[in-house]
PDB file of C-alpha atoms and ligand atoms in Angstrom:
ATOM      1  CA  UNK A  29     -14.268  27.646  -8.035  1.00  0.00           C
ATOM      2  CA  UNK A  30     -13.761  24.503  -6.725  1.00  0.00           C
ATOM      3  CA  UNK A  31     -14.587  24.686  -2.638  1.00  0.00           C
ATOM      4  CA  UNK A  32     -11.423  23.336  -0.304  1.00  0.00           C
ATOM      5  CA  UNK A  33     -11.273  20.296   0.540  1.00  0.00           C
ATOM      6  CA  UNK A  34     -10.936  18.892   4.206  1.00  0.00           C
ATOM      7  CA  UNK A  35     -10.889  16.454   6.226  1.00  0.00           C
ATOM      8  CA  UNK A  36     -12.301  15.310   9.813  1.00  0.00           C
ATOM      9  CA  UNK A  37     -11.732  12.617  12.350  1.00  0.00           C
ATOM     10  CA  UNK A  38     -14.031  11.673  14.528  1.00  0.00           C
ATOM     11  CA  UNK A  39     -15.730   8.833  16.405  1.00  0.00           C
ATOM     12  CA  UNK A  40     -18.832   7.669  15.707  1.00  0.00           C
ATOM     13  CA  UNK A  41     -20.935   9.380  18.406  1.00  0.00           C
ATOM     14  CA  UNK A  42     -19.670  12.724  17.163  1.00  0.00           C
ATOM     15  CA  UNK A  43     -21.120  12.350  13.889  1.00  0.00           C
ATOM     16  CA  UNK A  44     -24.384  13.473  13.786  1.00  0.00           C
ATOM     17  CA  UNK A  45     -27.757  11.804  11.343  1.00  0.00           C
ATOM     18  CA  UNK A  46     -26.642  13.646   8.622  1.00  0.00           C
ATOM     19  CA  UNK A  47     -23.242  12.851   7.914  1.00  0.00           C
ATOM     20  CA  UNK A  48     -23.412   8.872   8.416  1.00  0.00           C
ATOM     21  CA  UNK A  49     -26.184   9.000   6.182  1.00  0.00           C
ATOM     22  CA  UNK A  50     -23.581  10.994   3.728  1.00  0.00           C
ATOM     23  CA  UNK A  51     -21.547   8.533   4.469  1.00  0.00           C
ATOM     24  CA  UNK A  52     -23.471   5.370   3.652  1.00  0.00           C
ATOM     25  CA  UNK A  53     -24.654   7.166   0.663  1.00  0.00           C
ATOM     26  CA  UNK A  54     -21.561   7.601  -0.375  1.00  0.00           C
ATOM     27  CA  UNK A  55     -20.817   3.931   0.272  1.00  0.00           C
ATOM     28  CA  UNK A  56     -23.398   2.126  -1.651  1.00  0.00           C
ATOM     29  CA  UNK A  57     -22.597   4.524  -4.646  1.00  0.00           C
ATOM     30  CA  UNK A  58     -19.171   3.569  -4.375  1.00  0.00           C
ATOM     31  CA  UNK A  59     -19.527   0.175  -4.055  1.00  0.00           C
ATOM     32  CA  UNK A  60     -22.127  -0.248  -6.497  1.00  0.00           C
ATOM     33  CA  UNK A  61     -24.734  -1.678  -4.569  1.00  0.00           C
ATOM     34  CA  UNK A  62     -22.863  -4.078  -2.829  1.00  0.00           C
ATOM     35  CA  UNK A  63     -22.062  -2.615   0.392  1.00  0.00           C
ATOM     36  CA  UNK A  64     -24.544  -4.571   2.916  1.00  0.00           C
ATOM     37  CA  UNK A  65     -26.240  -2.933   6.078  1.00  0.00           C
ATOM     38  CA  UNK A  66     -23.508  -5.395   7.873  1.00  0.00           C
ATOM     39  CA  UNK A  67     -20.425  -3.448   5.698  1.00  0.00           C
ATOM     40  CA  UNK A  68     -21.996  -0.502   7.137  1.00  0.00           C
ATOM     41  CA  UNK A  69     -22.432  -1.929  10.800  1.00  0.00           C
ATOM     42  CA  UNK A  70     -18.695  -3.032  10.670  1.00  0.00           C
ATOM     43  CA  UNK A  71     -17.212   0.544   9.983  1.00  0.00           C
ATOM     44  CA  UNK A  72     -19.257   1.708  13.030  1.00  0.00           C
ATOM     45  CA  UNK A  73     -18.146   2.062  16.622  1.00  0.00           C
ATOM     46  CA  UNK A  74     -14.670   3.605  16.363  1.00  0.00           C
ATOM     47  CA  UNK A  75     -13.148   6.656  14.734  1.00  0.00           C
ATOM     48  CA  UNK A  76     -14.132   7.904  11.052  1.00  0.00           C
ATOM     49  CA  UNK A  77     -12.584  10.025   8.693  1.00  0.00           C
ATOM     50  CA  UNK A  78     -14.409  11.978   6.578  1.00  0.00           C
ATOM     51  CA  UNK A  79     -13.518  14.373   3.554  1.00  0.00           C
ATOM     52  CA  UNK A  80     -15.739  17.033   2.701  1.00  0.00           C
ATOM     53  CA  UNK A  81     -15.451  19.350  -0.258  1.00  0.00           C
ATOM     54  CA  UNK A  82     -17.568  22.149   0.923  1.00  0.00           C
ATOM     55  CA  UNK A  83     -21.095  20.762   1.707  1.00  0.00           C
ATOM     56  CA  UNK A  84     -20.573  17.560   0.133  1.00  0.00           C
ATOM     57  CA  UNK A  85     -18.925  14.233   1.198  1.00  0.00           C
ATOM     58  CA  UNK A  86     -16.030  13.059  -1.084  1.00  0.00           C
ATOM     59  CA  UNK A  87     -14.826  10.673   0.836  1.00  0.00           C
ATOM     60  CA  UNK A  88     -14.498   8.070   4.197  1.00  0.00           C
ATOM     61  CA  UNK A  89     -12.551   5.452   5.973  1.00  0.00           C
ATOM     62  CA  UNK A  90     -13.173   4.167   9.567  1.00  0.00           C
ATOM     63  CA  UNK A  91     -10.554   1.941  11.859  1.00  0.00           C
ATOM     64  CA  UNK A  92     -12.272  -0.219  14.574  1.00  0.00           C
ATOM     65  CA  UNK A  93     -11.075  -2.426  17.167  1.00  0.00           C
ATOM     66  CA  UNK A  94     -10.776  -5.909  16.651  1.00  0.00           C
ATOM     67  CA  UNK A  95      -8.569  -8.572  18.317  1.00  0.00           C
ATOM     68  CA  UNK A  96      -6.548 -10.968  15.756  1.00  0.00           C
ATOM     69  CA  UNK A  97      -5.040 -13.904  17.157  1.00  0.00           C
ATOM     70  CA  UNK A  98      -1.219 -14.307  15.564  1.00  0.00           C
ATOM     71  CA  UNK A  99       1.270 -16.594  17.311  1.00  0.00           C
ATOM     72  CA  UNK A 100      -0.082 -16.923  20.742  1.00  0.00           C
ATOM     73  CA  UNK A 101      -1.178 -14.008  21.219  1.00  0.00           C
ATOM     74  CA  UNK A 102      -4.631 -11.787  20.888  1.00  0.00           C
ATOM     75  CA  UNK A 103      -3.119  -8.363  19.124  1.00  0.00           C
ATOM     76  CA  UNK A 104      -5.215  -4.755  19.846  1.00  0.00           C
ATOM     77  CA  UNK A 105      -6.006  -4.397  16.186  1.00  0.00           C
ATOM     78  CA  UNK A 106      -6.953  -0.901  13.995  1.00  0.00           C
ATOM     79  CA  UNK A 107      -9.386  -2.604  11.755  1.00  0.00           C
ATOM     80  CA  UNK A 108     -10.096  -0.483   8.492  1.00  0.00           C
ATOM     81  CA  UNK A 109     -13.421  -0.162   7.049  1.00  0.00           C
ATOM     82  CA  UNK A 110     -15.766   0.975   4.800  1.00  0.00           C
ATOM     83  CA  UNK A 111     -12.952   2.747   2.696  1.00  0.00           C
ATOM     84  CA  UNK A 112     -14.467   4.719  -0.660  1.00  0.00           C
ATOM     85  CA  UNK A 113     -13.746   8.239  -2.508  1.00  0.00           C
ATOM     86  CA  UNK A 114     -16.201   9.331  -4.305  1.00  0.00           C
ATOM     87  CA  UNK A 115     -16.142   7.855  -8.550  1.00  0.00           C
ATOM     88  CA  UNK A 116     -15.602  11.071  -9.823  1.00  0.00           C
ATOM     89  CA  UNK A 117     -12.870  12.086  -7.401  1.00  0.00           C
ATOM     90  CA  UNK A 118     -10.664   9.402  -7.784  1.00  0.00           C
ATOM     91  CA  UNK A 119      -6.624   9.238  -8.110  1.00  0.00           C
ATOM     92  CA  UNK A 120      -6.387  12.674  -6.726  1.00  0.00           C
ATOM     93  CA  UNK A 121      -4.757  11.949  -3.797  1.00  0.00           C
ATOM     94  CA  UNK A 122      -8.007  11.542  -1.556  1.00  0.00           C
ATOM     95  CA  UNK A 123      -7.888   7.822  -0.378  1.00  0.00           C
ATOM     96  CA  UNK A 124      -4.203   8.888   0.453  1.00  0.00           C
ATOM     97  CA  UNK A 125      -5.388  11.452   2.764  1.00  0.00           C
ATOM     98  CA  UNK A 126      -8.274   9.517   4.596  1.00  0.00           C
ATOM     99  CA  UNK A 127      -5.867   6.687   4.839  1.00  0.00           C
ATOM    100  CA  UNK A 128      -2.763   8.437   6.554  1.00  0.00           C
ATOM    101  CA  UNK A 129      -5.189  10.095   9.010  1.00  0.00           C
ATOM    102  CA  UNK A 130      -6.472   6.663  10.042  1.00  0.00           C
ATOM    103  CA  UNK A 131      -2.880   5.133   9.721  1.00  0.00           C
ATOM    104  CA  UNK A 132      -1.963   8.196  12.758  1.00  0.00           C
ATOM    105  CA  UNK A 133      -4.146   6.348  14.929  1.00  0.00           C
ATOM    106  CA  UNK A 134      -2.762   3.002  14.461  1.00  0.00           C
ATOM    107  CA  UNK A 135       0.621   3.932  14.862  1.00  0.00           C
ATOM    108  CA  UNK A 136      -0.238   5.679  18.074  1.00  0.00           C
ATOM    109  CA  UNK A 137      -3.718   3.344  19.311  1.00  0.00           C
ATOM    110  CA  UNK A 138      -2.730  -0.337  17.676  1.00  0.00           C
ATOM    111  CA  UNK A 139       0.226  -3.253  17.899  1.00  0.00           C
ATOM    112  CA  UNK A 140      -1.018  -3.162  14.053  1.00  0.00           C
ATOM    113  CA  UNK A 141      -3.296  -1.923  11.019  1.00  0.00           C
ATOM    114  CA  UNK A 142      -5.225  -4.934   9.419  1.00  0.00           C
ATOM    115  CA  UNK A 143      -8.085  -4.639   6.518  1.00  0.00           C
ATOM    116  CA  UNK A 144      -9.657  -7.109   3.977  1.00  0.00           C
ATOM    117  CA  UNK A 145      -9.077  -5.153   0.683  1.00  0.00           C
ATOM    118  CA  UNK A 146     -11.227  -5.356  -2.242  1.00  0.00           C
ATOM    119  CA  UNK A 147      -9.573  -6.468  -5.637  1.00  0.00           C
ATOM    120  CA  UNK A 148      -9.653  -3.047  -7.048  1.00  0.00           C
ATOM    121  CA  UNK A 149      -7.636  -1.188  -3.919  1.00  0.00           C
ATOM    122  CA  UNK A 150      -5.005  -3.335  -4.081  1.00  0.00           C
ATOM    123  CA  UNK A 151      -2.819  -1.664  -5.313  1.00  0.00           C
ATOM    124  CA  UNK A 152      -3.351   1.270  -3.068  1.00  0.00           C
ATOM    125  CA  UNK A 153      -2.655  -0.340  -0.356  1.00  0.00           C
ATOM    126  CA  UNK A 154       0.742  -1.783  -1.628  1.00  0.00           C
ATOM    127  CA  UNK A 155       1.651   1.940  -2.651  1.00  0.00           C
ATOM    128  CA  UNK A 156       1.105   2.766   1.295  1.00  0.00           C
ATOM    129  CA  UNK A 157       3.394   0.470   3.151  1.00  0.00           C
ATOM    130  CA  UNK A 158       0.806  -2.178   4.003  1.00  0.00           C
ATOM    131  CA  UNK A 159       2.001  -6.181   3.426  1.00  0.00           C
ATOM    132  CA  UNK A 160      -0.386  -8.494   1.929  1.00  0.00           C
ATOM    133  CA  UNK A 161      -0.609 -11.263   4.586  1.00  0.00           C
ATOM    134  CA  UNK A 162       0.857 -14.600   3.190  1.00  0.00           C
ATOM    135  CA  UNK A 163      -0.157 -17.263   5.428  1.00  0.00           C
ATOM    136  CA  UNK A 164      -3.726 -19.269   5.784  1.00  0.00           C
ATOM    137  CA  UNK A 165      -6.469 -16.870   7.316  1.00  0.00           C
ATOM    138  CA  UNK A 166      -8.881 -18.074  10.058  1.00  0.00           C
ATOM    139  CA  UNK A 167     -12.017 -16.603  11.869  1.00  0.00           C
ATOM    140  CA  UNK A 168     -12.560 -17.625  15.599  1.00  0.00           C
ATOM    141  CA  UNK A 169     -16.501 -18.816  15.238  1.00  0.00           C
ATOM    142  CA  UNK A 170     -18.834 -19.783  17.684  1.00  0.00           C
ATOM    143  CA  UNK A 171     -18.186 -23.261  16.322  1.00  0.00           C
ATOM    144  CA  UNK A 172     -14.230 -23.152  17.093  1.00  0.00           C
ATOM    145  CA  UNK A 173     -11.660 -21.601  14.730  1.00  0.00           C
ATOM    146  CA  UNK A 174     -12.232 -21.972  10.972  1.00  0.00           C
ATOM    147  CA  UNK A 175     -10.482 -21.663   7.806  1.00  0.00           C
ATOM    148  CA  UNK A 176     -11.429 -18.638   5.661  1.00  0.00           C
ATOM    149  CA  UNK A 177      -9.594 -19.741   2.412  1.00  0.00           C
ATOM    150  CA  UNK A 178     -11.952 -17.011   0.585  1.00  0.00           C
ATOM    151  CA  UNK A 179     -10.438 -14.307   2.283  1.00  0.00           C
ATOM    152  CA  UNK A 180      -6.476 -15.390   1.829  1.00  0.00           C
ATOM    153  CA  UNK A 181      -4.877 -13.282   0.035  1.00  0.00           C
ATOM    154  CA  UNK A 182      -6.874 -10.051   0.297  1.00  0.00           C
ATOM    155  CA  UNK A 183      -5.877  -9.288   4.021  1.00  0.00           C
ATOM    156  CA  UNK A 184      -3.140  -7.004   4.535  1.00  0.00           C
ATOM    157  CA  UNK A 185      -1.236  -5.638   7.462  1.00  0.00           C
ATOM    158  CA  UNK A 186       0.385  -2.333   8.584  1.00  0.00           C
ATOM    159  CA  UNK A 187       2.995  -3.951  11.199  1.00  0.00           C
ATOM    160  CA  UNK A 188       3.413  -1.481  14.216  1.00  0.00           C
ATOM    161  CA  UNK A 189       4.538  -2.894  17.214  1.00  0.00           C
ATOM    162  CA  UNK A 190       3.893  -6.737  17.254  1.00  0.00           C
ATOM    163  CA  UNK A 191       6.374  -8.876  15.787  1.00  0.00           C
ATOM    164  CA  UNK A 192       4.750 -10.602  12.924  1.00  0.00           C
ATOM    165  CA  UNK A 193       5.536 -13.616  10.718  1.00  0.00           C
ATOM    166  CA  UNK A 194       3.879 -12.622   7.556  1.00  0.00           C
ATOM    167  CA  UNK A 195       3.466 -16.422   6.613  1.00  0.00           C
ATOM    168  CA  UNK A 196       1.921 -17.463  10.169  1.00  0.00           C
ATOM    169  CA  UNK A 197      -1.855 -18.325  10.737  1.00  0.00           C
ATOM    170  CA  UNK A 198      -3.678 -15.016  11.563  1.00  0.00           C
ATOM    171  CA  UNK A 199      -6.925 -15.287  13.184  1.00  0.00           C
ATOM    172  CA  UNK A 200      -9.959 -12.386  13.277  1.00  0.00           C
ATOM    173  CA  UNK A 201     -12.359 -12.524  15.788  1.00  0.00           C
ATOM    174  CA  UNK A 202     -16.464 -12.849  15.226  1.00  0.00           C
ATOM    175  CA  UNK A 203     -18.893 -10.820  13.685  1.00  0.00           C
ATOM    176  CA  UNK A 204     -22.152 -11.280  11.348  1.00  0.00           C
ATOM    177  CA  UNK A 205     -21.707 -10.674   8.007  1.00  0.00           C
ATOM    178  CA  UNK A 206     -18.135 -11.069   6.031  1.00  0.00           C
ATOM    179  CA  UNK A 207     -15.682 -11.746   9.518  1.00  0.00           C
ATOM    180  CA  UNK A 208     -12.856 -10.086   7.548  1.00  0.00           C
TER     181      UNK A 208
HETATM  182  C1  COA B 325      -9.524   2.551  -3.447  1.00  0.00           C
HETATM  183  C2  COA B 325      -9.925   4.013  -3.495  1.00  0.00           C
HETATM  184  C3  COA B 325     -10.436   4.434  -2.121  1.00  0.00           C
HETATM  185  C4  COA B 325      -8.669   4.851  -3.827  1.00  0.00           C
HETATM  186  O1  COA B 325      -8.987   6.228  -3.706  1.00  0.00           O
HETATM  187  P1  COA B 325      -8.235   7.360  -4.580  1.00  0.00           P
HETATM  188  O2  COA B 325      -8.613   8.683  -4.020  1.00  0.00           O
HETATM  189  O3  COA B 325      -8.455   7.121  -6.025  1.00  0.00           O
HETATM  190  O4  COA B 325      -6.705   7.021  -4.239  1.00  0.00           O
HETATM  191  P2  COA B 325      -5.450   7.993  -4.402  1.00  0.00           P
HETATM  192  O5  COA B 325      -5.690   8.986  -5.479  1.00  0.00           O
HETATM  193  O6  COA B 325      -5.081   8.526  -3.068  1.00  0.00           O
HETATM  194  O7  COA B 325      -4.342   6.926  -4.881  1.00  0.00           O
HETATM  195  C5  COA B 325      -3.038   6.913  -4.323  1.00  0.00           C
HETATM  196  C6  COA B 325      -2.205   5.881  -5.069  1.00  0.00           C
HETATM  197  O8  COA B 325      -2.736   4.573  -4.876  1.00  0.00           O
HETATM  198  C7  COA B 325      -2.594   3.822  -6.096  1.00  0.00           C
HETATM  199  N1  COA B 325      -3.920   3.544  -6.656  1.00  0.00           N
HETATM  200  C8  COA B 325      -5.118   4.052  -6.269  1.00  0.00           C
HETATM  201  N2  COA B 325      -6.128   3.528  -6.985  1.00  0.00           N
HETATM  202  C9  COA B 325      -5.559   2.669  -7.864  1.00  0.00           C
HETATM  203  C10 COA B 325      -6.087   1.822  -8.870  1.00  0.00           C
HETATM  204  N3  COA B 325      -7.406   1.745  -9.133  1.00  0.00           N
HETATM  205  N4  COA B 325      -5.199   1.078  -9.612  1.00  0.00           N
HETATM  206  C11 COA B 325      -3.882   1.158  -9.373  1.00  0.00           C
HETATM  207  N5  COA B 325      -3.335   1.942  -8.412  1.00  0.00           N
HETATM  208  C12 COA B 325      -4.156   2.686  -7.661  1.00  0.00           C
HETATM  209  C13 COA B 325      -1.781   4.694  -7.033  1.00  0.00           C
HETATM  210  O9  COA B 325      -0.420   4.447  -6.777  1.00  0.00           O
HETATM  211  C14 COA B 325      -2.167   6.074  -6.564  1.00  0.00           C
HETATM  212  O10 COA B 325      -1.210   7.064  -6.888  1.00  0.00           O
HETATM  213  P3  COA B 325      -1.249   7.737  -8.370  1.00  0.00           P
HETATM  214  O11 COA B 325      -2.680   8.139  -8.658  1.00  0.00           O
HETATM  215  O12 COA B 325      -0.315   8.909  -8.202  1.00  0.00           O
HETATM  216  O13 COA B 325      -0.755   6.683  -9.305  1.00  0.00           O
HETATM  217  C15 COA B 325     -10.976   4.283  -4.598  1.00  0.00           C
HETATM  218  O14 COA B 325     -10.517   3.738  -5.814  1.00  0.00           O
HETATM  219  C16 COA B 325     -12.367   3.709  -4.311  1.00  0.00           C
HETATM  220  O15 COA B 325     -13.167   4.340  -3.612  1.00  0.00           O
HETATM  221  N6  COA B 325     -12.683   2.492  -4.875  1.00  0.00           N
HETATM  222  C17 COA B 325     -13.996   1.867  -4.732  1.00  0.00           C
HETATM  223  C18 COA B 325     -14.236   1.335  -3.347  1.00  0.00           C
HETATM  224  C19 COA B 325     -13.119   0.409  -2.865  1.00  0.00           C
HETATM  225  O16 COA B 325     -12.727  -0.532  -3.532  1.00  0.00           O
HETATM  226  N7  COA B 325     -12.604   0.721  -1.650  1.00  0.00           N
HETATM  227  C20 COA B 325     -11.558  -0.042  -1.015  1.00  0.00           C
HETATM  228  C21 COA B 325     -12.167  -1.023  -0.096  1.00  0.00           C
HETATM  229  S1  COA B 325     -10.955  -2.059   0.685  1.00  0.00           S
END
């Protein structure tokens, strides 16, 4: 028998050793090796969910704060991150689950939901409500704002309370590592 499935929210300092190191396991198998220490770093620092079948991890998603800059003003962001169900486990309904516990918070925490998606969860996203952002991306550096032309057309929104012009300039703020 198949053990039941749940899931859990909760920040990072309730998570104890074991379970983010389930969690970044689960991670770089999921991502094939490509998911850096700074990926990892990124999806710390706010609130995680995490889907357990019995013993073993399944799946996770964390939202962090972050403030993006979008016609004159600098909007309270719920950040995604670090969003992976385990290979095996896929199209099951899973990433739906993690993701409408996370979208809870940014309806309730957020003026809106942002996330860089990767090529493959595109669709996924779409299927949930969220709006692929159409105008020119930026990142506020310590060098001044710059252009992130790489990252155009992979960031989508979930619009909550701010008023937003899909085609406007929409600005992240700094971090090491990818900035969206
Ligand atoms: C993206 C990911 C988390 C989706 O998890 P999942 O548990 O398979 O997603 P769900 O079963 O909840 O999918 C819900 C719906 O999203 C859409 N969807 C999900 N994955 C899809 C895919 N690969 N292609 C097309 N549509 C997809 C479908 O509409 C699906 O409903 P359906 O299965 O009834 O058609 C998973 O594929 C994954 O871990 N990928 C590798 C890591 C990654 O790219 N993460 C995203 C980082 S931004």
């Amino acid at each position: 028998m198949t053990p039941m499935t749940e899931v859990r929210v909760a920040h990072t300092a309730d998570l104890d050793t074991a379970a983010l190191a389930a969690a970044r396991a689960l991670l770089d198998e999921a991502f094939e090796g490509e998911f850096t220490d700074h990926d990892w770093e990124h999806a710390l620092g706010g609130m995680h969910a995490l889907l357990w079948e019995g013993a073993d991890l399944i799946g996770h998603a964390s939202v962090v704060q972050r403030r993006l800059l979008h016609a004159g003003r600098a909007l309270r962001s719920g950040y995604v991150e670090a969003v992976a169900v385990r290979e095996t486990h896929r199209r099951r309904g899973h990433g739906a689950t993690l993701l409408t516990a996370l979208e809870r918070l940014i309806r309730g925490g957020y003026d809106l939901g942002a996330l860089a998606s990767s090529d493959e969860a595109l669709p996924f996203y779409a299927e949930r409500g969220w709006r692929l952002w159409q105008g020119p991306t930026f990142a506020l550096t310590p060098l001044g704002i710059a252009r992130t032309e790489e990252d155009d057309g992979g960031v989508y929104v979930l619009p909550v309370a701010a008023r937003l012009d899909l085609s406007g300039e929409l600005v992240c703020d700094w971090r090491d590592g990818d900035v969206w």
